Amino acid sequence: MKLITKTKDLAAVCDALAQNEFVALDTEFIRETTFWPQLCLIQAAGGETEALIDPLSDELDLAPLFELLADKSTEKVFHACRQDLEIFFHKGSELIPQPLFDTQIAAMAVGLGDSISYDNLVRELLGRHIDKGSRFTDWARRPLSEKQLAYALADVTHLRDLYPTLKARLKTMEREHWVAEEMKTLTNPETYRMDPESAWKRLKIRKTTKKWLAALKAAAAWRESEAQVRDIPRSRIIKDDGLYEIAHAAPTSIEQLGGLRAVPKGFERSKPAERLIEALSDALNNPDAYAPHIDRTPPTPPNLGPVVEMLKVFLRVVAEDEGVAPRLIATVPDLELIAADDNADVAALKGWRRAVFGEKALKLKRGEIALVLENGKVEAVELED
């Protein structure tokens, strides 16, 4: 088993992979001590072609692979692909492999469980057992052993064999459009952009005053920029609790910053501290303009508890009938919003979810559907006018 370490060899194998209707792909990376994932290995399999690609090689340019990923005539098959796509997005100048097929999402759509693991999916559909002995490999270390390479390659050869079975099941169940809708989120560039000015969205909003929000947004943007430029985890810059303390204190001088418990001793004398104070001062100079707009959730109408409970029961009935996990169709917050508003902006009232559950849930609210107990089982029955 041989690693591809030269561009000319990668170009040849990508040409061979491109002759297939689909290519199975996976990556191995490490991220424990960096902000950006360090890509250590890329595995690919399509038809009879199988490849292990070494992105750490100084003699290899990934351009041929990026060309294959952008080729819309070949479907790209991954399992739980969000982190893989994030890597290709940032390394390939915002490249998103398309068309895309995620076997984890497909497995949920055909009723194989909620977020089924790759191991369990291989066992369920192929009857194969995956040897987990190399799971905790340091993929950045060279050379990789034959055992490690075999383990890595098996990830995509199993995936190559899974795809036709899942595709056939989706077609039989007429649920191909379910997966297609989910792929829209995964192929949206906004899913992978890491704009520092949007970093505050990852945090819990504890107050809604303009000054607090402006300080939190500025501190979060500063931390995101520092982490990206220095390529270290956000928590190594400052933890979330530290951002909340900074937002509360809203320091605009080095002296004020040095008095905070969340700030390490001596940090206030550093260049990053100067940049933080500059960001906070700019934000707090006009907090009304800089603070993010927070949509306040309108008060929940009274007496909705029974409606929500009824929708929960109905969701379980629909999920059982469809053979899928309830969470794939709707969440409890979705149900609470539907209980309060027939036009709630939730996934359960859009696309395939509306057809399967949402429209009927609204009929249930209007009294056009009743839940009845027959032979010990809850059933949904449409009422006649």
Short mmCIF file of C-alpha atoms in Angstrom, two decimals:
data_model
loop_
_atom_site.label_atom_id
_atom_site.label_comp_id
_atom_site.label_asym_id
_atom_site.label_seq_id
_atom_site.Cartn_x
_atom_site.Cartn_y
_atom_site.Cartn_z
CA MET A 1 0.00 0.00 0.00
CA LYS A 2 1.53 3.28 -1.15
CA LEU A 3 0.94 6.94 -0.33
CA ILE A 4 0.63 9.36 -3.25
CA THR A 5 3.24 12.02 -2.60
CA LYS A 6 3.80 13.60 -6.04
CA THR A 7 1.50 15.87 -8.05
CA LYS A 8 1.87 13.88 -11.29
CA ASP A 9 0.75 10.69 -9.54
CA LEU A 10 -2.20 12.51 -7.96
CA ALA A 11 -3.23 13.87 -11.37
CA ALA A 12 -3.21 10.35 -12.83
CA VAL A 13 -5.31 8.85 -10.05
CA CYS A 14 -7.78 11.77 -10.15
CA ASP A 15 -8.21 11.23 -13.89
CA ALA A 16 -9.06 7.59 -13.17
CA LEU A 17 -11.47 8.48 -10.35
CA ALA A 18 -13.22 11.02 -12.58
CA GLN A 19 -14.32 8.21 -14.92
CA ASN A 20 -16.77 6.96 -12.27
CA GLU A 21 -20.32 8.11 -11.49
CA PHE A 22 -19.34 8.60 -7.85
CA VAL A 23 -16.23 8.79 -5.68
CA ALA A 24 -16.11 7.96 -1.96
CA LEU A 25 -13.92 10.31 0.08
CA ASP A 26 -12.67 10.70 3.64
CA THR A 27 -9.99 12.68 5.45
CA GLU A 28 -7.81 12.25 8.50
CA PHE A 29 -6.83 15.40 10.36
CA ILE A 30 -5.77 16.67 13.77
CA ARG A 31 -7.00 19.83 15.46
CA GLU A 32 -6.26 19.56 19.17
CA THR A 33 -3.70 22.37 19.28
CA THR A 34 -4.63 24.47 16.22
CA PHE A 35 -7.51 26.62 15.02
CA TRP A 36 -7.39 25.30 11.46
CA PRO A 37 -7.52 21.53 11.06
CA GLN A 38 -4.21 20.05 9.93
CA LEU A 39 -5.04 17.82 6.97
CA CYS A 40 -2.92 14.68 7.25
CA LEU A 41 -4.41 12.15 4.82
CA ILE A 42 -7.04 11.98 2.08
CA GLN A 43 -8.63 8.69 1.04
CA ALA A 44 -10.57 8.16 -2.19
CA ALA A 45 -12.22 5.21 -3.92
CA GLY A 46 -14.22 5.00 -7.11
CA GLY A 47 -14.81 1.90 -9.21
CA GLU A 48 -11.58 -0.10 -9.14
CA THR A 49 -9.45 2.92 -8.29
CA GLU A 50 -8.34 3.38 -4.68
CA ALA A 51 -5.98 6.07 -3.41
CA LEU A 52 -4.25 7.31 -0.27
CA ILE A 53 -3.08 10.91 -0.73
CA ASP A 54 -0.43 12.56 1.44
CA PRO A 55 -1.19 16.30 1.75
CA LEU A 56 1.87 16.71 3.99
CA SER A 57 4.25 15.90 1.12
CA ASP A 58 6.35 18.83 -0.09
CA GLU A 59 6.19 17.41 -3.63
CA LEU A 60 2.39 17.36 -3.87
CA ASP A 61 -0.01 20.06 -5.02
CA LEU A 62 -3.68 19.27 -4.34
CA ALA A 63 -4.89 21.10 -7.47
CA PRO A 64 -5.82 17.87 -9.35
CA LEU A 65 -7.93 16.75 -6.39
CA PHE A 66 -9.67 20.12 -6.17
CA GLU A 67 -10.47 19.84 -9.89
CA LEU A 68 -12.06 16.44 -9.26
CA LEU A 69 -14.06 17.78 -6.29
CA ALA A 70 -15.40 20.59 -8.46
CA ASP A 71 -16.37 18.23 -11.32
CA LYS A 72 -20.17 18.15 -11.28
CA SER A 73 -20.33 14.98 -13.38
CA THR A 74 -19.04 12.85 -10.48
CA GLU A 75 -20.96 12.57 -7.21
CA LYS A 76 -18.86 12.96 -4.04
CA VAL A 77 -19.81 10.54 -1.24
CA PHE A 78 -18.86 11.21 2.39
CA HIS A 79 -20.08 10.09 5.81
CA ALA A 80 -20.88 12.91 8.29
CA CYS A 81 -19.02 15.25 5.98
CA ARG A 82 -19.26 18.68 7.58
CA GLN A 83 -15.70 18.76 8.92
CA ASP A 84 -14.32 17.29 5.69
CA LEU A 85 -16.07 20.00 3.70
CA GLU A 86 -14.80 22.70 6.04
CA ILE A 87 -11.24 21.56 5.29
CA PHE A 88 -11.72 21.60 1.52
CA PHE A 89 -13.55 24.94 1.71
CA HIS A 90 -10.62 26.67 3.38
CA LYS A 91 -7.82 24.86 1.54
CA GLY A 92 -9.48 25.03 -1.88
CA SER A 93 -10.40 28.74 -1.99
CA GLU A 94 -13.99 28.20 -0.85
CA LEU A 95 -14.38 24.99 -2.83
CA ILE A 96 -17.41 22.86 -1.92
CA PRO A 97 -17.51 19.38 -3.50
CA GLN A 98 -20.65 18.96 -5.59
CA PRO A 99 -22.83 17.08 -6.24
CA LEU A 100 -22.71 15.78 -2.68
CA PHE A 101 -24.10 12.73 -0.89
CA ASP A 102 -23.79 12.20 2.88
CA THR A 103 -24.37 8.59 3.90
CA GLN A 104 -25.17 9.51 7.50
CA ILE A 105 -28.05 11.74 6.40
CA ALA A 106 -29.19 9.15 3.86
CA ALA A 107 -29.16 6.47 6.57
CA MET A 108 -31.39 8.61 8.78
CA ALA A 109 -33.75 9.20 5.88
CA VAL A 110 -34.22 5.47 5.29
CA GLY A 111 -34.84 4.79 8.98
CA LEU A 112 -31.48 3.50 10.19
CA GLY A 113 -31.42 5.68 13.28
CA ASP A 114 -30.60 9.17 14.45
CA SER A 115 -27.02 10.16 13.47
CA ILE A 116 -25.92 6.55 12.98
CA SER A 117 -22.18 6.00 13.31
CA TYR A 118 -20.09 4.83 10.38
CA ASP A 119 -19.18 1.58 12.17
CA ASN A 120 -22.82 0.74 12.82
CA LEU A 121 -23.85 1.61 9.28
CA VAL A 122 -21.18 -0.66 7.79
CA ARG A 123 -22.26 -3.46 10.12
CA GLU A 124 -25.97 -2.94 9.37
CA LEU A 125 -25.78 -2.77 5.57
CA LEU A 126 -22.62 -4.68 4.68
CA GLY A 127 -22.31 -7.11 7.58
CA ARG A 128 -18.66 -6.09 8.03
CA HIS A 129 -16.78 -5.38 11.24
CA ILE A 130 -14.40 -2.41 11.30
CA ASP A 131 -11.14 -2.92 13.17
CA LYS A 132 -10.83 0.10 15.46
CA GLY A 133 -7.21 -0.57 16.41
CA SER A 134 -5.83 2.41 14.45
CA ARG A 135 -8.58 4.87 15.35
CA PHE A 136 -6.35 7.01 17.57
CA THR A 137 -3.43 7.18 15.16
CA ASP A 138 -1.30 10.31 15.04
CA TRP A 139 -1.97 10.88 11.35
CA ALA A 140 0.66 13.62 11.12
CA ARG A 141 3.48 11.20 11.92
CA ARG A 142 5.44 9.67 9.07
CA PRO A 143 5.90 6.95 8.03
CA LEU A 144 2.44 5.47 8.51
CA SER A 145 2.38 1.70 8.97
CA GLU A 146 0.71 -0.74 6.59
CA LYS A 147 -1.91 -1.37 9.28
CA GLN A 148 -2.69 2.34 9.58
CA LEU A 149 -2.93 2.77 5.82
CA ALA A 150 -5.18 -0.28 5.49
CA TYR A 151 -7.46 1.10 8.21
CA ALA A 152 -7.66 4.48 6.47
CA LEU A 153 -8.35 3.00 3.05
CA ALA A 154 -11.09 0.74 4.41
CA ASP A 155 -13.03 3.85 5.40
CA VAL A 156 -13.61 4.70 1.74
CA THR A 157 -13.82 1.22 0.28
CA HIS A 158 -16.69 0.44 2.69
CA LEU A 159 -18.20 3.81 1.82
CA ARG A 160 -17.96 3.01 -1.90
CA ASP A 161 -19.88 -0.20 -1.25
CA LEU A 162 -22.49 1.44 1.02
CA TYR A 163 -23.52 4.09 -1.46
CA PRO A 164 -25.42 1.96 -4.04
CA THR A 165 -27.45 0.23 -1.31
CA LEU A 166 -28.45 3.50 0.35
CA LYS A 167 -29.22 5.12 -3.00
CA ALA A 168 -31.47 2.19 -3.95
CA ARG A 169 -33.33 2.32 -0.63
CA LEU A 170 -33.91 6.05 -0.98
CA LYS A 171 -35.32 5.54 -4.47
CA THR A 172 -37.59 2.70 -3.37
CA MET A 173 -38.90 4.80 -0.47
CA GLU A 174 -39.17 7.90 -2.69
CA ARG A 175 -37.00 9.90 -0.30
CA GLU A 176 -34.20 11.03 -2.56
CA HIS A 177 -35.51 14.58 -2.29
CA TRP A 178 -35.18 14.38 1.51
CA VAL A 179 -31.43 14.00 1.20
CA ALA A 180 -31.22 16.58 -1.59
CA GLU A 181 -32.84 19.19 0.68
CA GLU A 182 -30.37 18.45 3.48
CA MET A 183 -27.46 18.83 1.07
CA LYS A 184 -28.44 22.47 0.48
CA THR A 185 -27.23 23.38 3.96
CA LEU A 186 -24.01 21.41 3.58
CA THR A 187 -23.23 23.04 0.24
CA ASN A 188 -24.00 26.58 1.41
CA PRO A 189 -20.74 28.58 1.67
CA GLU A 190 -22.08 30.42 4.72
CA THR A 191 -21.93 27.11 6.61
CA TYR A 192 -18.11 27.25 6.51
CA ARG A 193 -17.23 30.93 6.52
CA MET A 194 -15.64 32.06 9.77
CA ASP A 195 -16.12 35.83 9.73
CA PRO A 196 -14.79 37.26 13.02
CA GLU A 197 -17.65 39.76 13.06
CA SER A 198 -20.08 36.84 13.29
CA ALA A 199 -18.21 35.00 16.06
CA TRP A 200 -20.62 36.33 18.73
CA LYS A 201 -23.31 34.05 17.30
CA ARG A 202 -21.56 31.04 18.84
CA LEU A 203 -22.08 32.49 22.32
CA LYS A 204 -25.08 32.54 24.62
CA ILE A 205 -26.72 35.93 24.83
CA ARG A 206 -27.07 36.71 28.52
CA LYS A 207 -28.04 40.38 28.28
CA THR A 208 -29.56 42.53 25.57
CA THR A 209 -28.30 46.02 26.46
CA LYS A 210 -26.54 47.68 23.54
CA LYS A 211 -23.34 48.31 25.49
CA TRP A 212 -23.06 44.68 26.63
CA LEU A 213 -23.83 43.32 23.17
CA ALA A 214 -21.35 45.68 21.50
CA ALA A 215 -18.59 44.71 23.92
CA LEU A 216 -19.33 40.98 23.51
CA LYS A 217 -19.34 41.22 19.71
CA ALA A 218 -16.05 43.15 19.70
CA ALA A 219 -14.36 40.77 22.14
CA ALA A 220 -15.58 37.70 20.24
CA ALA A 221 -14.37 39.17 16.92
CA TRP A 222 -10.98 39.95 18.47
CA ARG A 223 -10.64 36.40 19.82
CA GLU A 224 -11.64 34.89 16.46
CA SER A 225 -9.10 36.98 14.57
CA GLU A 226 -6.33 36.18 17.05
CA ALA A 227 -7.11 32.45 16.92
CA GLN A 228 -7.15 32.38 13.12
CA VAL A 229 -3.96 34.40 12.64
CA ARG A 230 -2.04 32.56 15.37
CA ASP A 231 -3.65 29.20 14.42
CA ILE A 232 -4.47 28.18 17.98
CA PRO A 233 -7.83 27.13 19.52
CA ARG A 234 -10.16 29.92 20.66
CA SER A 235 -9.98 28.73 24.25
CA ARG A 236 -6.21 29.23 24.22
CA ILE A 237 -6.79 32.93 23.54
CA ILE A 238 -9.48 33.31 26.20
CA LYS A 239 -12.37 31.12 27.32
CA ASP A 240 -16.03 31.99 26.75
CA ASP A 241 -16.49 33.00 30.39
CA GLY A 242 -13.71 35.52 29.90
CA LEU A 243 -15.60 37.08 26.99
CA TYR A 244 -18.68 37.45 29.20
CA GLU A 245 -16.60 39.14 31.90
CA ILE A 246 -15.10 41.52 29.35
CA ALA A 247 -18.58 42.33 28.00
CA HIS A 248 -19.78 43.07 31.53
CA ALA A 249 -16.82 45.28 32.44
CA ALA A 250 -16.48 46.87 28.98
CA PRO A 251 -12.88 48.02 29.58
CA THR A 252 -11.53 50.75 27.32
CA SER A 253 -8.06 51.05 28.84
CA ILE A 254 -5.16 48.71 29.55
CA GLU A 255 -5.52 49.46 33.26
CA GLN A 256 -9.17 48.42 33.32
CA LEU A 257 -8.36 45.26 31.39
CA GLY A 258 -5.62 44.28 33.83
CA GLY A 259 -8.09 44.30 36.71
CA LEU A 260 -10.27 41.50 35.29
CA ARG A 261 -10.06 38.01 36.79
CA ALA A 262 -10.51 36.37 33.38
CA VAL A 263 -7.38 38.02 32.02
CA PRO A 264 -4.07 36.18 32.74
CA LYS A 265 -1.54 38.12 34.77
CA GLY A 266 0.62 40.24 32.50
CA PHE A 267 -1.68 39.86 29.48
CA GLU A 268 -2.54 43.57 29.58
CA ARG A 269 1.05 44.39 28.57
CA SER A 270 0.85 42.36 25.34
CA LYS A 271 0.14 43.35 21.74
CA PRO A 272 -3.06 41.22 21.66
CA ALA A 273 -4.30 43.19 24.68
CA GLU A 274 -3.71 46.43 22.80
CA ARG A 275 -5.71 45.10 19.87
CA LEU A 276 -8.53 44.03 22.20
CA ILE A 277 -8.74 47.46 23.84
CA GLU A 278 -8.72 49.12 20.41
CA ALA A 279 -11.59 46.87 19.26
CA LEU A 280 -13.59 47.50 22.43
CA SER A 281 -13.03 51.26 22.27
CA ASP A 282 -14.22 51.42 18.67
CA ALA A 283 -17.30 49.34 19.46
CA LEU A 284 -18.21 51.25 22.61
CA ASN A 285 -17.76 54.61 20.89
CA ASN A 286 -21.13 53.92 19.23
CA PRO A 287 -22.66 50.77 20.76
CA ASP A 288 -26.08 51.36 19.19
CA ALA A 289 -24.56 51.06 15.72
CA TYR A 290 -22.14 48.22 16.45
CA ALA A 291 -24.26 45.96 18.68
CA PRO A 292 -25.88 43.04 16.86
CA HIS A 293 -29.62 43.03 16.47
CA ILE A 294 -31.21 40.39 18.65
CA ASP A 295 -34.65 39.14 17.68
CA ARG A 296 -36.57 38.95 20.89
CA THR A 297 -38.83 35.93 21.01
CA PRO A 298 -42.40 37.12 21.53
CA PRO A 299 -44.04 35.96 24.74
CA THR A 300 -45.51 32.50 24.45
CA PRO A 301 -49.32 32.62 24.50
CA PRO A 302 -50.77 31.11 27.66
CA ASN A 303 -52.20 27.60 27.86
CA LEU A 304 -50.05 26.19 25.05
CA GLY A 305 -48.74 23.31 27.14
CA PRO A 306 -51.47 20.85 26.11
CA VAL A 307 -51.03 21.79 22.42
CA VAL A 308 -47.30 21.13 22.60
CA GLU A 309 -47.88 17.78 24.32
CA MET A 310 -50.40 16.83 21.64
CA LEU A 311 -47.89 17.74 18.91
CA LYS A 312 -45.23 15.62 20.64
CA VAL A 313 -47.53 12.60 20.55
CA PHE A 314 -48.39 13.29 16.92
CA LEU A 315 -44.70 13.59 16.03
CA ARG A 316 -44.04 10.18 17.53
CA VAL A 317 -46.95 8.73 15.55
CA VAL A 318 -45.65 10.20 12.27
CA ALA A 319 -42.04 9.18 12.98
CA GLU A 320 -43.12 5.62 13.70
CA ASP A 321 -45.21 5.48 10.53
CA GLU A 322 -42.29 6.83 8.47
CA GLY A 323 -39.73 4.64 10.23
CA VAL A 324 -37.41 7.52 11.16
CA ALA A 325 -36.21 9.15 14.36
CA PRO A 326 -38.57 11.94 15.55
CA ARG A 327 -35.65 14.40 15.80
CA LEU A 328 -35.06 14.11 12.06
CA ILE A 329 -38.52 15.58 11.47
CA ALA A 330 -38.87 18.15 14.25
CA THR A 331 -37.40 19.27 17.56
CA VAL A 332 -39.29 20.23 20.72
CA PRO A 333 -38.52 23.95 20.13
CA ASP A 334 -40.03 23.50 16.65
CA LEU A 335 -43.20 22.12 18.21
CA GLU A 336 -43.41 24.96 20.71
CA LEU A 337 -43.17 27.52 17.92
CA ILE A 338 -45.72 25.66 15.79
CA ALA A 339 -48.07 25.56 18.76
CA ALA A 340 -47.84 29.34 19.00
CA ASP A 341 -47.82 30.25 15.30
CA ASP A 342 -49.07 28.47 12.18
CA ASN A 343 -46.44 30.37 10.16
CA ALA A 344 -43.48 29.71 12.45
CA ASP A 345 -40.08 29.89 10.72
CA VAL A 346 -39.01 26.33 11.52
CA ALA A 347 -37.67 23.45 9.43
CA ALA A 348 -40.68 21.31 10.33
CA LEU A 349 -42.89 23.62 8.26
CA LYS A 350 -40.64 23.55 5.18
CA GLY A 351 -39.81 21.14 2.37
CA TRP A 352 -40.27 17.43 2.88
CA ARG A 353 -40.82 17.88 6.61
CA ARG A 354 -43.91 20.00 5.94
CA ALA A 355 -45.26 17.35 3.59
CA VAL A 356 -44.63 14.52 6.04
CA PHE A 357 -45.49 16.26 9.32
CA GLY A 358 -45.96 20.03 9.27
CA GLU A 359 -49.14 20.29 7.22
CA LYS A 360 -50.81 17.55 9.26
CA ALA A 361 -49.65 19.18 12.50
CA LEU A 362 -51.47 22.36 11.49
CA LYS A 363 -54.57 20.31 10.70
CA LEU A 364 -54.31 18.77 14.15
CA LYS A 365 -54.26 22.25 15.65
CA ARG A 366 -57.34 23.20 13.64
CA GLY A 367 -59.22 20.11 14.79
CA GLU A 368 -59.21 18.52 11.33
CA ILE A 369 -57.18 15.54 12.59
CA ALA A 370 -57.82 13.63 15.79
CA LEU A 371 -55.58 11.33 17.78
CA VAL A 372 -57.39 8.14 18.75
CA LEU A 373 -56.39 5.01 20.62
CA GLU A 374 -57.04 1.81 18.70
CA ASN A 375 -55.91 -1.58 19.96
CA GLY A 376 -53.44 0.06 22.31
CA LYS A 377 -51.85 2.19 19.58
CA VAL A 378 -52.25 5.94 18.99
CA GLU A 379 -53.45 6.71 15.47
CA ALA A 380 -54.07 9.97 13.60
CA VAL A 381 -57.47 10.10 11.92
CA GLU A 382 -58.68 12.82 9.55
CA LEU A 383 -62.12 14.04 10.53
CA GLU A 384 -64.85 14.49 7.97
CA ASP A 385 -66.46 17.91 7.50
#
